[in-house]
Short mmCIF file of C-alpha atoms in Angstrom, two decimals:
data_model
loop_
_atom_site.label_atom_id
_atom_site.label_comp_id
_atom_site.label_asym_id
_atom_site.label_seq_id
_atom_site.Cartn_x
_atom_site.Cartn_y
_atom_site.Cartn_z
CA MET A 1 -21.63 7.97 -23.14
CA ILE A 2 -23.17 5.85 -20.39
CA LYS A 3 -21.78 6.74 -17.00
CA LYS A 4 -20.50 3.91 -14.85
CA ARG A 5 -22.16 3.50 -11.47
CA GLU A 6 -19.87 3.29 -8.47
CA LYS A 7 -20.19 0.21 -6.27
CA THR A 8 -21.88 0.93 -2.95
CA PRO A 9 -22.08 -1.19 0.25
CA ILE A 10 -25.69 -2.12 -0.57
CA ASP A 11 -26.81 -2.41 -4.21
CA MET A 12 -30.10 -0.52 -4.32
CA VAL A 13 -30.80 -0.79 -8.06
CA HIS A 14 -30.27 -4.50 -8.70
CA GLY A 15 -31.36 -7.73 -7.06
CA PRO A 16 -34.01 -8.40 -4.42
CA LEU A 17 -35.32 -5.30 -2.65
CA LEU A 18 -36.72 -6.52 0.67
CA PRO A 19 -33.50 -8.17 1.97
CA ASN A 20 -31.44 -5.13 0.96
CA ILE A 21 -33.95 -2.72 2.50
CA ILE A 22 -33.81 -4.68 5.76
CA ARG A 23 -29.99 -4.73 5.63
CA PHE A 24 -30.03 -0.97 5.14
CA ALA A 25 -32.68 -0.30 7.80
CA ILE A 26 -31.49 -2.49 10.68
CA PRO A 27 -28.31 -0.48 11.41
CA LEU A 28 -30.40 2.69 11.17
CA MET A 29 -32.93 1.25 13.62
CA LEU A 30 -30.17 0.29 16.01
CA THR A 31 -28.61 3.73 15.58
CA GLY A 32 -31.92 5.40 16.39
CA VAL A 33 -32.56 3.15 19.38
CA LEU A 34 -29.05 3.73 20.70
CA GLN A 35 -29.40 7.46 20.21
CA LEU A 36 -32.63 7.47 22.19
CA LEU A 37 -31.13 5.20 24.84
CA PHE A 38 -28.37 7.70 25.36
CA ASN A 39 -30.89 10.56 25.38
CA ALA A 40 -32.99 8.56 27.82
CA CYS A 41 -29.93 8.19 30.02
CA ASP A 42 -29.71 11.99 30.03
CA MET A 43 -33.25 12.24 31.34
CA ILE A 44 -33.00 9.26 33.70
CA VAL A 45 -29.82 10.58 35.31
CA VAL A 46 -31.15 14.12 35.69
CA GLY A 47 -34.55 12.87 36.91
CA GLN A 48 -33.18 10.40 39.45
CA PHE A 49 -30.29 12.46 40.79
CA SER A 50 -31.46 16.07 40.34
CA GLY A 51 -35.24 15.82 40.74
CA SER A 52 -38.52 16.39 38.94
CA GLU A 53 -37.95 20.05 38.09
CA PRO A 54 -34.68 19.49 36.17
CA LEU A 55 -36.39 16.58 34.37
CA ALA A 56 -39.29 18.85 33.42
CA ALA A 57 -36.81 21.55 32.33
CA VAL A 58 -34.97 19.22 29.93
CA GLY A 59 -38.22 17.73 28.61
CA SER A 60 -39.84 21.13 28.06
CA THR A 61 -37.07 22.17 25.65
CA THR A 62 -37.55 19.29 23.22
CA SER A 63 -40.18 20.80 20.94
CA LEU A 64 -38.46 24.19 20.80
CA THR A 65 -35.04 22.62 20.20
CA ASN A 66 -36.52 20.50 17.40
CA LEU A 67 -38.10 23.59 15.85
CA LEU A 68 -34.79 25.44 15.61
CA VAL A 69 -32.65 22.43 14.65
CA ASN A 70 -35.11 21.19 12.01
CA ALA A 71 -35.01 24.58 10.34
CA PHE A 72 -31.57 23.52 9.06
CA MET A 73 -31.68 19.75 9.32
CA GLY A 74 -33.99 19.46 6.31
CA LEU A 75 -31.08 20.55 4.13
CA SER A 76 -29.40 17.23 4.96
CA VAL A 77 -32.38 15.56 3.25
CA GLY A 78 -31.54 17.56 0.13
CA VAL A 79 -27.93 16.36 0.38
CA ASN A 80 -29.14 12.78 0.81
CA VAL A 81 -31.37 12.89 -2.27
CA LEU A 82 -28.77 14.60 -4.49
CA ALA A 83 -26.05 12.13 -3.51
CA ALA A 84 -28.37 9.14 -4.05
CA HIS A 85 -29.42 10.39 -7.51
CA SER A 86 -25.85 11.08 -8.61
CA LEU A 87 -24.60 7.72 -7.32
CA GLY A 88 -27.48 5.97 -9.09
CA SER A 89 -26.73 7.73 -12.38
CA GLY A 90 -22.95 7.29 -12.06
CA ASP A 91 -22.16 11.02 -12.17
CA ARG A 92 -18.85 11.06 -10.27
CA GLU A 93 -18.06 14.77 -10.74
CA TRP A 94 -21.45 15.88 -9.41
CA THR A 95 -21.17 13.50 -6.46
CA GLU A 96 -17.83 15.04 -5.47
CA LYS A 97 -19.35 18.52 -5.60
CA VAL A 98 -22.27 17.37 -3.42
CA VAL A 99 -19.92 15.92 -0.79
CA HIS A 100 -17.72 19.00 -0.37
CA THR A 101 -20.61 21.45 -0.54
CA ALA A 102 -22.53 19.44 2.06
CA VAL A 103 -19.72 19.51 4.62
CA THR A 104 -19.15 23.24 4.07
CA MET A 105 -22.86 23.95 4.40
CA SER A 106 -23.07 21.98 7.63
CA LEU A 107 -20.49 24.23 9.29
CA ILE A 108 -22.22 27.40 8.13
CA CYS A 109 -25.65 26.17 9.21
CA GLY A 110 -24.28 25.05 12.58
CA ALA A 111 -22.75 28.46 13.30
CA ILE A 112 -25.95 30.30 12.38
CA LEU A 113 -28.03 27.93 14.47
CA ALA A 114 -25.75 28.33 17.50
CA VAL A 115 -26.17 32.11 17.50
CA LEU A 116 -29.92 31.86 16.90
CA GLY A 117 -30.56 29.26 19.61
CA VAL A 118 -28.55 31.03 22.31
CA SER A 119 -30.21 34.37 21.49
CA VAL A 120 -33.90 33.44 21.38
CA CYS A 121 -34.30 30.47 23.75
CA ARG A 122 -35.46 32.45 26.81
CA LEU A 123 -37.99 34.50 24.84
CA CYS A 124 -39.41 31.37 23.23
CA LEU A 125 -39.62 29.40 26.47
CA VAL A 126 -41.45 32.28 28.15
CA ALA A 127 -43.86 32.44 25.20
CA MET A 128 -44.51 28.70 25.69
CA ASP A 129 -45.68 29.38 29.28
CA THR A 130 -42.82 27.41 30.77
CA PRO A 131 -43.40 27.43 34.56
CA PRO A 132 -41.10 29.84 36.47
CA GLU A 133 -39.67 27.05 38.63
CA VAL A 134 -38.13 25.33 35.57
CA LEU A 135 -37.51 28.31 33.26
CA ASP A 136 -33.92 29.16 34.27
CA LEU A 137 -32.88 25.51 34.14
CA ALA A 138 -34.42 25.09 30.68
CA VAL A 139 -32.64 28.23 29.40
CA LEU A 140 -29.30 27.03 30.77
CA TYR A 141 -29.71 23.63 29.11
CA MET A 142 -30.63 25.11 25.74
CA ARG A 143 -27.81 27.67 25.67
CA ILE A 144 -25.15 25.05 26.34
CA PHE A 145 -26.74 22.62 23.89
CA PHE A 146 -26.88 25.15 21.05
CA CYS A 147 -23.23 26.09 21.46
CA GLY A 148 -22.49 22.65 20.01
CA MET A 149 -24.62 23.01 16.87
CA PRO A 150 -21.69 23.07 14.39
CA VAL A 151 -20.66 19.54 15.38
CA VAL A 152 -24.30 18.38 15.41
CA MET A 153 -24.74 19.60 11.83
CA LEU A 154 -21.43 18.07 10.74
CA TYR A 155 -22.45 14.65 12.00
CA ASN A 156 -25.91 14.73 10.44
CA PHE A 157 -24.79 15.96 7.02
CA GLY A 158 -21.93 13.45 7.03
CA ALA A 159 -24.29 10.62 8.02
CA ALA A 160 -26.61 11.63 5.15
CA LEU A 161 -23.72 11.16 2.71
CA LEU A 162 -22.99 7.73 4.15
CA ARG A 163 -26.67 6.70 3.86
CA ALA A 164 -26.72 7.75 0.21
CA GLN A 165 -23.93 5.21 -0.38
CA GLY A 166 -25.91 2.51 1.41
CA ASN A 167 -23.56 2.64 4.39
CA THR A 168 -25.58 2.62 7.60
CA LYS A 169 -23.11 0.60 9.69
CA GLN A 170 -20.49 3.30 10.24
CA PRO A 171 -22.91 5.78 11.88
CA LEU A 172 -24.04 2.95 14.17
CA ILE A 173 -20.46 2.22 15.24
CA TYR A 174 -19.64 5.89 15.76
CA LEU A 175 -22.81 6.59 17.69
CA SER A 176 -22.09 3.62 19.95
CA ILE A 177 -18.66 4.97 20.79
CA ALA A 178 -19.93 8.51 21.36
CA GLY A 179 -22.94 7.28 23.33
CA VAL A 180 -20.89 5.34 25.84
CA ILE A 181 -18.81 8.47 26.43
CA ASN A 182 -22.04 10.48 26.78
CA VAL A 183 -23.41 8.17 29.48
CA ALA A 184 -20.12 8.17 31.37
CA LEU A 185 -19.94 11.97 31.29
CA ASN A 186 -23.57 12.19 32.44
CA LEU A 187 -22.83 10.12 35.51
CA VAL A 188 -19.68 12.04 36.36
CA LEU A 189 -20.98 15.56 35.71
CA VAL A 190 -24.43 15.10 37.28
CA ILE A 191 -23.74 12.72 40.18
CA VAL A 192 -20.17 13.64 41.10
CA PHE A 193 -20.02 17.33 40.17
CA HIS A 194 -23.76 18.07 40.72
CA LEU A 195 -24.05 20.06 37.47
CA SER A 196 -27.66 18.93 36.87
CA VAL A 197 -28.99 20.07 33.46
CA ALA A 198 -25.68 21.78 32.59
CA GLY A 199 -23.86 18.47 32.99
CA VAL A 200 -26.32 16.69 30.70
CA ALA A 201 -25.94 19.39 28.02
CA ILE A 202 -22.13 19.33 28.19
CA ALA A 203 -22.06 15.53 27.92
CA THR A 204 -24.33 15.67 24.85
CA ILE A 205 -22.15 18.19 23.04
CA VAL A 206 -18.90 16.35 23.76
CA SER A 207 -20.36 13.06 22.46
CA GLN A 208 -21.73 14.77 19.32
CA ALA A 209 -18.29 16.25 18.63
CA ILE A 210 -16.73 12.79 18.85
CA SER A 211 -19.26 11.29 16.41
CA ALA A 212 -18.72 14.20 13.98
CA VAL A 213 -14.95 13.71 14.00
CA LEU A 214 -15.35 9.97 13.36
CA VAL A 215 -17.70 10.52 10.39
CA LEU A 216 -15.38 13.10 8.81
CA ARG A 217 -12.42 10.78 9.35
CA PHE A 218 -14.21 7.94 7.52
CA LEU A 219 -15.28 10.17 4.61
CA SER A 220 -11.73 11.46 4.19
CA ARG A 221 -10.18 7.96 4.18
CA GLN A 222 -12.56 6.17 1.81
CA ASP A 223 -12.09 5.88 -1.95
CA GLY A 224 -14.54 6.80 -4.68
CA PRO A 225 -16.60 9.90 -5.50
CA CYS A 226 -17.74 10.39 -1.89
CA LYS A 227 -14.17 10.81 -0.62
CA LEU A 228 -13.79 14.01 1.38
CA THR A 229 -10.70 16.15 0.71
CA PHE A 230 -10.51 19.05 3.14
CA GLN A 231 -8.65 21.26 0.65
CA LYS A 232 -11.67 21.02 -1.68
CA LEU A 233 -14.18 22.29 0.87
CA ARG A 234 -16.20 25.02 -0.81
CA LEU A 235 -19.73 25.87 -1.86
CA ASP A 236 -20.80 24.89 -5.36
CA PHE A 237 -23.80 27.11 -5.95
CA GLY A 238 -25.38 24.67 -8.40
CA VAL A 239 -25.40 22.06 -5.63
CA VAL A 240 -26.56 24.64 -3.09
CA LYS A 241 -29.49 25.60 -5.33
CA LYS A 242 -30.65 22.00 -5.80
CA THR A 243 -30.08 21.22 -2.13
CA PHE A 244 -32.31 24.14 -1.19
CA GLN A 245 -34.98 23.09 -3.70
CA ILE A 246 -35.29 19.73 -1.96
CA GLY A 247 -34.13 20.65 1.53
CA ILE A 248 -36.09 23.83 2.21
CA PRO A 249 -39.49 22.13 1.80
CA ALA A 250 -38.23 19.35 4.09
CA SER A 251 -37.03 21.97 6.59
CA PHE A 252 -40.32 23.83 6.40
CA ASN A 253 -42.18 20.57 6.92
CA SER A 254 -40.13 19.82 10.06
CA ILE A 255 -40.50 23.39 11.30
CA MET A 256 -44.27 23.23 11.02
CA PHE A 257 -44.33 19.84 12.75
CA SER A 258 -42.27 21.31 15.56
CA PHE A 259 -44.44 24.42 15.67
CA SER A 260 -47.60 22.36 16.09
CA ASN A 261 -45.84 20.30 18.76
CA ILE A 262 -44.92 23.52 20.56
CA GLN A 263 -48.62 24.41 20.64
CA ILE A 264 -49.35 20.98 22.11
CA GLN A 265 -46.47 21.36 24.58
CA SER A 266 -47.96 24.68 25.69
CA ALA A 267 -51.26 22.88 26.29
CA ILE A 268 -49.41 20.20 28.29
CA ASN A 269 -47.69 22.92 30.32
CA SER A 270 -51.09 24.18 31.40
CA PHE A 271 -51.60 20.90 33.32
CA GLY A 272 -48.54 21.61 35.52
CA ALA A 273 -45.00 20.35 36.15
CA SER A 274 -46.10 16.76 36.84
CA ALA A 275 -47.84 16.56 33.47
CA MET A 276 -44.76 18.02 31.82
CA ALA A 277 -42.47 15.43 33.42
CA GLY A 278 -44.77 12.49 32.59
CA SER A 279 -45.28 13.63 29.01
CA ALA A 280 -41.54 14.22 28.54
CA ALA A 281 -40.77 10.68 29.72
CA ALA A 282 -43.48 9.15 27.50
CA ALA A 283 -42.35 11.21 24.51
CA ASN A 284 -38.83 9.93 25.03
CA LEU A 285 -40.13 6.35 24.92
CA GLU A 286 -42.13 7.14 21.78
CA GLY A 287 -38.90 8.32 20.23
CA PHE A 288 -37.70 4.71 20.14
CA ILE A 289 -40.71 3.82 18.00
CA TYR A 290 -40.37 6.87 15.78
CA LEU A 291 -36.67 6.47 15.02
CA SER A 292 -37.06 2.74 14.35
CA ALA A 293 -39.90 3.36 11.89
CA ASN A 294 -38.04 6.38 10.49
CA SER A 295 -35.24 4.07 9.33
CA LEU A 296 -37.68 2.96 6.63
CA HIS A 297 -38.30 6.62 5.72
CA GLN A 298 -34.54 6.90 5.16
CA ALA A 299 -34.53 3.63 3.21
CA ALA A 300 -37.36 4.93 1.04
CA ILE A 301 -35.45 8.13 0.23
CA ASN A 302 -32.26 6.31 -0.75
CA PHE A 303 -33.70 3.29 -2.57
CA THR A 304 -36.19 5.46 -4.46
CA GLY A 305 -33.50 8.07 -5.17
CA GLN A 306 -30.96 5.64 -6.59
CA ASN A 307 -33.55 3.78 -8.70
CA ALA A 308 -35.00 7.04 -10.01
CA GLY A 309 -31.46 8.20 -10.88
CA ALA A 310 -30.75 4.91 -12.66
CA GLY A 311 -34.07 5.03 -14.54
CA HIS A 312 -35.39 1.84 -12.92
CA ASN A 313 -38.96 3.11 -12.52
CA GLU A 314 -40.42 -0.39 -12.23
CA ARG A 315 -38.68 -0.83 -8.87
CA ILE A 316 -40.20 2.29 -7.26
CA PRO A 317 -43.62 0.72 -6.45
CA LYS A 318 -41.84 -2.31 -4.98
CA VAL A 319 -39.68 -0.04 -2.81
CA THR A 320 -42.85 1.75 -1.63
CA VAL A 321 -44.71 -1.42 -0.65
CA ALA A 322 -41.70 -2.97 1.08
CA CYS A 323 -40.78 0.13 3.07
CA CYS A 324 -44.34 0.92 4.15
CA SER A 325 -45.01 -2.66 5.22
CA VAL A 326 -41.84 -3.02 7.27
CA SER A 327 -42.31 0.43 8.82
CA ALA A 328 -45.87 -0.36 9.92
CA LEU A 329 -44.89 -3.73 11.39
CA VAL A 330 -41.93 -2.30 13.30
CA ALA A 331 -43.98 0.58 14.72
CA PHE A 332 -46.91 -1.67 15.65
CA PHE A 333 -44.87 -4.21 17.59
CA MET A 334 -42.67 -1.62 19.27
CA GLY A 335 -45.64 0.57 20.17
CA THR A 336 -47.46 -2.36 21.72
CA ALA A 337 -44.36 -3.42 23.70
CA VAL A 338 -43.75 0.12 24.99
CA TYR A 339 -47.35 0.39 26.20
CA LEU A 340 -47.44 -3.05 27.83
CA PHE A 341 -44.26 -2.32 29.80
CA GLY A 342 -45.06 1.37 30.10
CA GLU A 343 -45.30 1.70 33.87
CA SER A 344 -41.96 -0.01 34.44
CA LEU A 345 -40.29 2.00 31.68
CA LEU A 346 -41.70 5.31 32.91
CA GLY A 347 -40.56 4.39 36.40
CA LEU A 348 -36.98 4.60 35.13
CA TYR A 349 -37.48 8.31 34.52
CA THR A 350 -39.52 9.29 37.56
CA GLU A 351 -40.87 7.67 40.72
CA THR A 352 -43.71 10.16 41.08
CA ALA A 353 -47.04 8.35 40.63
CA SER A 354 -48.79 11.31 38.99
CA ASP A 355 -45.97 11.63 36.43
CA VAL A 356 -46.28 7.95 35.53
CA ALA A 357 -50.08 8.12 35.25
CA PHE A 358 -49.92 11.03 32.83
CA GLY A 359 -47.24 9.26 30.79
CA MET A 360 -49.37 6.12 30.52
CA THR A 361 -52.30 8.12 29.19
CA ARG A 362 -50.08 9.48 26.44
CA LEU A 363 -48.65 6.04 25.57
CA GLN A 364 -52.11 4.48 25.35
CA ILE A 365 -53.23 6.93 22.69
CA ILE A 366 -50.03 7.67 20.78
CA ALA A 367 -47.69 4.67 21.13
CA LEU A 368 -50.36 2.11 20.17
CA THR A 369 -51.17 4.00 16.94
CA TYR A 370 -47.64 4.93 15.90
CA PHE A 371 -47.72 2.51 12.95
CA LEU A 372 -49.92 5.11 11.20
CA CYS A 373 -47.11 7.64 11.54
CA GLY A 374 -44.69 5.07 10.12
CA ILE A 375 -46.73 4.66 6.96
CA MET A 376 -47.18 8.42 6.59
CA ASP A 377 -43.46 9.17 6.95
CA THR A 378 -42.44 6.39 4.57
CA MET A 379 -44.68 7.80 1.85
CA VAL A 380 -42.99 11.16 2.37
CA GLY A 381 -39.61 9.46 1.94
CA VAL A 382 -40.67 7.89 -1.37
CA LEU A 383 -41.87 11.24 -2.73
CA ARG A 384 -38.66 12.98 -1.67
CA GLY A 385 -36.58 10.21 -3.21
CA MET A 386 -38.40 10.80 -6.47
CA GLY A 387 -37.30 14.43 -6.26
CA TYR A 388 -40.68 15.89 -5.28
CA ALA A 389 -40.16 17.65 -1.96
CA MET A 390 -42.82 20.35 -2.16
CA VAL A 391 -45.81 18.04 -2.57
CA PRO A 392 -45.36 16.04 0.67
CA THR A 393 -44.50 19.27 2.48
CA ILE A 394 -47.76 20.97 1.55
CA ILE A 395 -49.77 17.87 2.43
CA SER A 396 -48.00 17.43 5.78
CA VAL A 397 -48.30 21.08 6.73
CA VAL A 398 -52.03 21.05 6.07
CA GLY A 399 -52.79 17.50 7.18
CA VAL A 400 -50.69 17.35 10.34
CA CYS A 401 -49.70 20.81 11.48
CA GLY A 402 -52.78 22.72 10.38
CA PHE A 403 -55.10 19.99 11.57
CA ARG A 404 -53.52 19.77 15.04
CA ILE A 405 -53.69 23.52 15.55
CA LEU A 406 -57.31 23.49 14.39
CA TRP A 407 -57.95 20.62 16.83
CA LEU A 408 -56.46 22.65 19.68
CA VAL A 409 -58.65 25.70 19.08
CA THR A 410 -61.85 23.69 18.51
CA ILE A 411 -62.11 20.12 19.84
CA PHE A 412 -59.61 20.56 22.67
CA ALA A 413 -61.03 23.97 23.58
CA TRP A 414 -64.47 22.35 23.94
CA TYR A 415 -63.20 19.24 25.75
CA PRO A 416 -59.93 20.27 27.50
CA THR A 417 -58.69 16.85 28.63
CA VAL A 418 -55.36 15.18 28.01
CA GLU A 419 -57.07 12.32 26.16
CA VAL A 420 -58.64 14.70 23.66
CA LEU A 421 -55.34 16.55 23.30
CA PHE A 422 -53.38 13.42 22.36
CA LEU A 423 -56.06 12.12 19.98
CA SER A 424 -54.96 14.84 17.55
CA TYR A 425 -51.92 12.68 16.71
CA PRO A 426 -53.47 9.47 15.29
CA VAL A 427 -56.30 11.33 13.55
CA SER A 428 -53.84 13.62 11.75
CA TRP A 429 -51.66 10.64 10.77
CA VAL A 430 -54.55 8.85 9.06
CA LEU A 431 -55.69 11.88 7.07
CA THR A 432 -52.18 12.82 5.98
CA ALA A 433 -51.13 9.27 4.99
CA LEU A 434 -54.16 8.97 2.70
CA ALA A 435 -53.37 12.28 1.01
CA GLN A 436 -49.68 11.35 0.57
CA PHE A 437 -50.65 8.04 -1.06
CA VAL A 438 -52.96 9.75 -3.57
CA SER A 439 -50.21 12.21 -4.55
CA TYR A 440 -47.69 9.37 -4.88
CA VAL A 441 -49.95 7.45 -7.28
CA PHE A 442 -50.45 10.55 -9.44
CA ILE A 443 -46.73 11.49 -9.58
CA ARG A 444 -45.52 7.96 -10.24
CA ARG A 445 -47.95 7.35 -13.09
CA LYS A 446 -47.28 10.72 -14.74
CA TYR A 447 -43.54 11.21 -14.27
CA PHE A 448 -42.18 7.71 -13.58
CA PRO A 449 -44.06 5.45 -16.02
CA ILE A 450 -43.16 1.79 -16.12
CA GLN A 451 -42.01 0.82 -19.58
CA LYS A 452 -43.66 -2.34 -20.83
CA SER A 453 -41.17 -4.83 -22.22
CA SER A 454 -41.69 -5.83 -25.84
CA ALA A 455 -42.89 -9.36 -26.47
#
């Protein structure tokens, strides 16, 4: 018996692709930009009203925080792919199991991550050669931040379920509400109560809790196979197994990216607190480019996943071309704009001239070439949507993480300048994107052949 597909907000398996991909991606772009704006407000408030050392402390935790969070966040990719496949194939029972297992898993992962982050943050920051003058502030920020991991995981797993349905508007609305509250709390806790980095961390956790509650509320009130019923929350081990098969490679990929970034952050730390502050500000600006381009990575996962589930193999190459093209264009124009207005934008974070100069050096090399990262990540999204998570993971680990570490111990060791350090990014993006494309062509031709219509 042919299973009936459920209607979703955006039809990913019929009709024109490019308009639907853009409809799907624009709310995600806006969500990413808003998220970074609110994160930027964290750094701007702490930098302007608490000083350069608190700014450096918050910025120095980013790579380590990403390492720990991404260890679990990759599982949400597994949830995303499973839900997209089941919605595409019309398997209602399996979709319901995915939804309730995903929410249960998010709570478990969040609790584990909270304990892990609070326990190891000081040891890890010391190992990263974090300067003594910012170490205690960085530890305080991380410990408060990680106490809120259960709500962070709930929001991200819930948002993954919404994306699988083609619904990217609700997360945008919820993030907007939570973000405004975040900014207001930042101003009150940092300026009025002088809580510095602690105030920023508390504001972040409260806003994340609000967004998590709003996502769960929407999932519980909607109709269809993705409806959340709290009494049905449990782990289905068949879903857990498949989630791990897709999600663990994605987690490992993110962990290795974060690990290589920690090595680079350690190298940045060796240039002093001013370099740390300038790099942190520039990296925050680059985040706007990354999350905008990453919306096409998410589009690639969901459009490829639903079409693969529905057996519409002929649409997969079209999804690939459309997503890669839009991603590259978005990243190119945003990267150029960020660099051209770089000094003014960096001046929002810090008024120290040496901080701004270091940040501009980073933007010149990384922001202007970020379109290469956009193409690379979109190819990863296509492969994951096809159900092949291990292949892009191996390529990324070798091509990005391994290459950057090799660059640090060879090229950077021979020419220890910030310019040489940051060149490791665009070079690794080019090499990895080429390898991902070759693997995509092989997998598509072998496992997703396009059936020729009979004359």
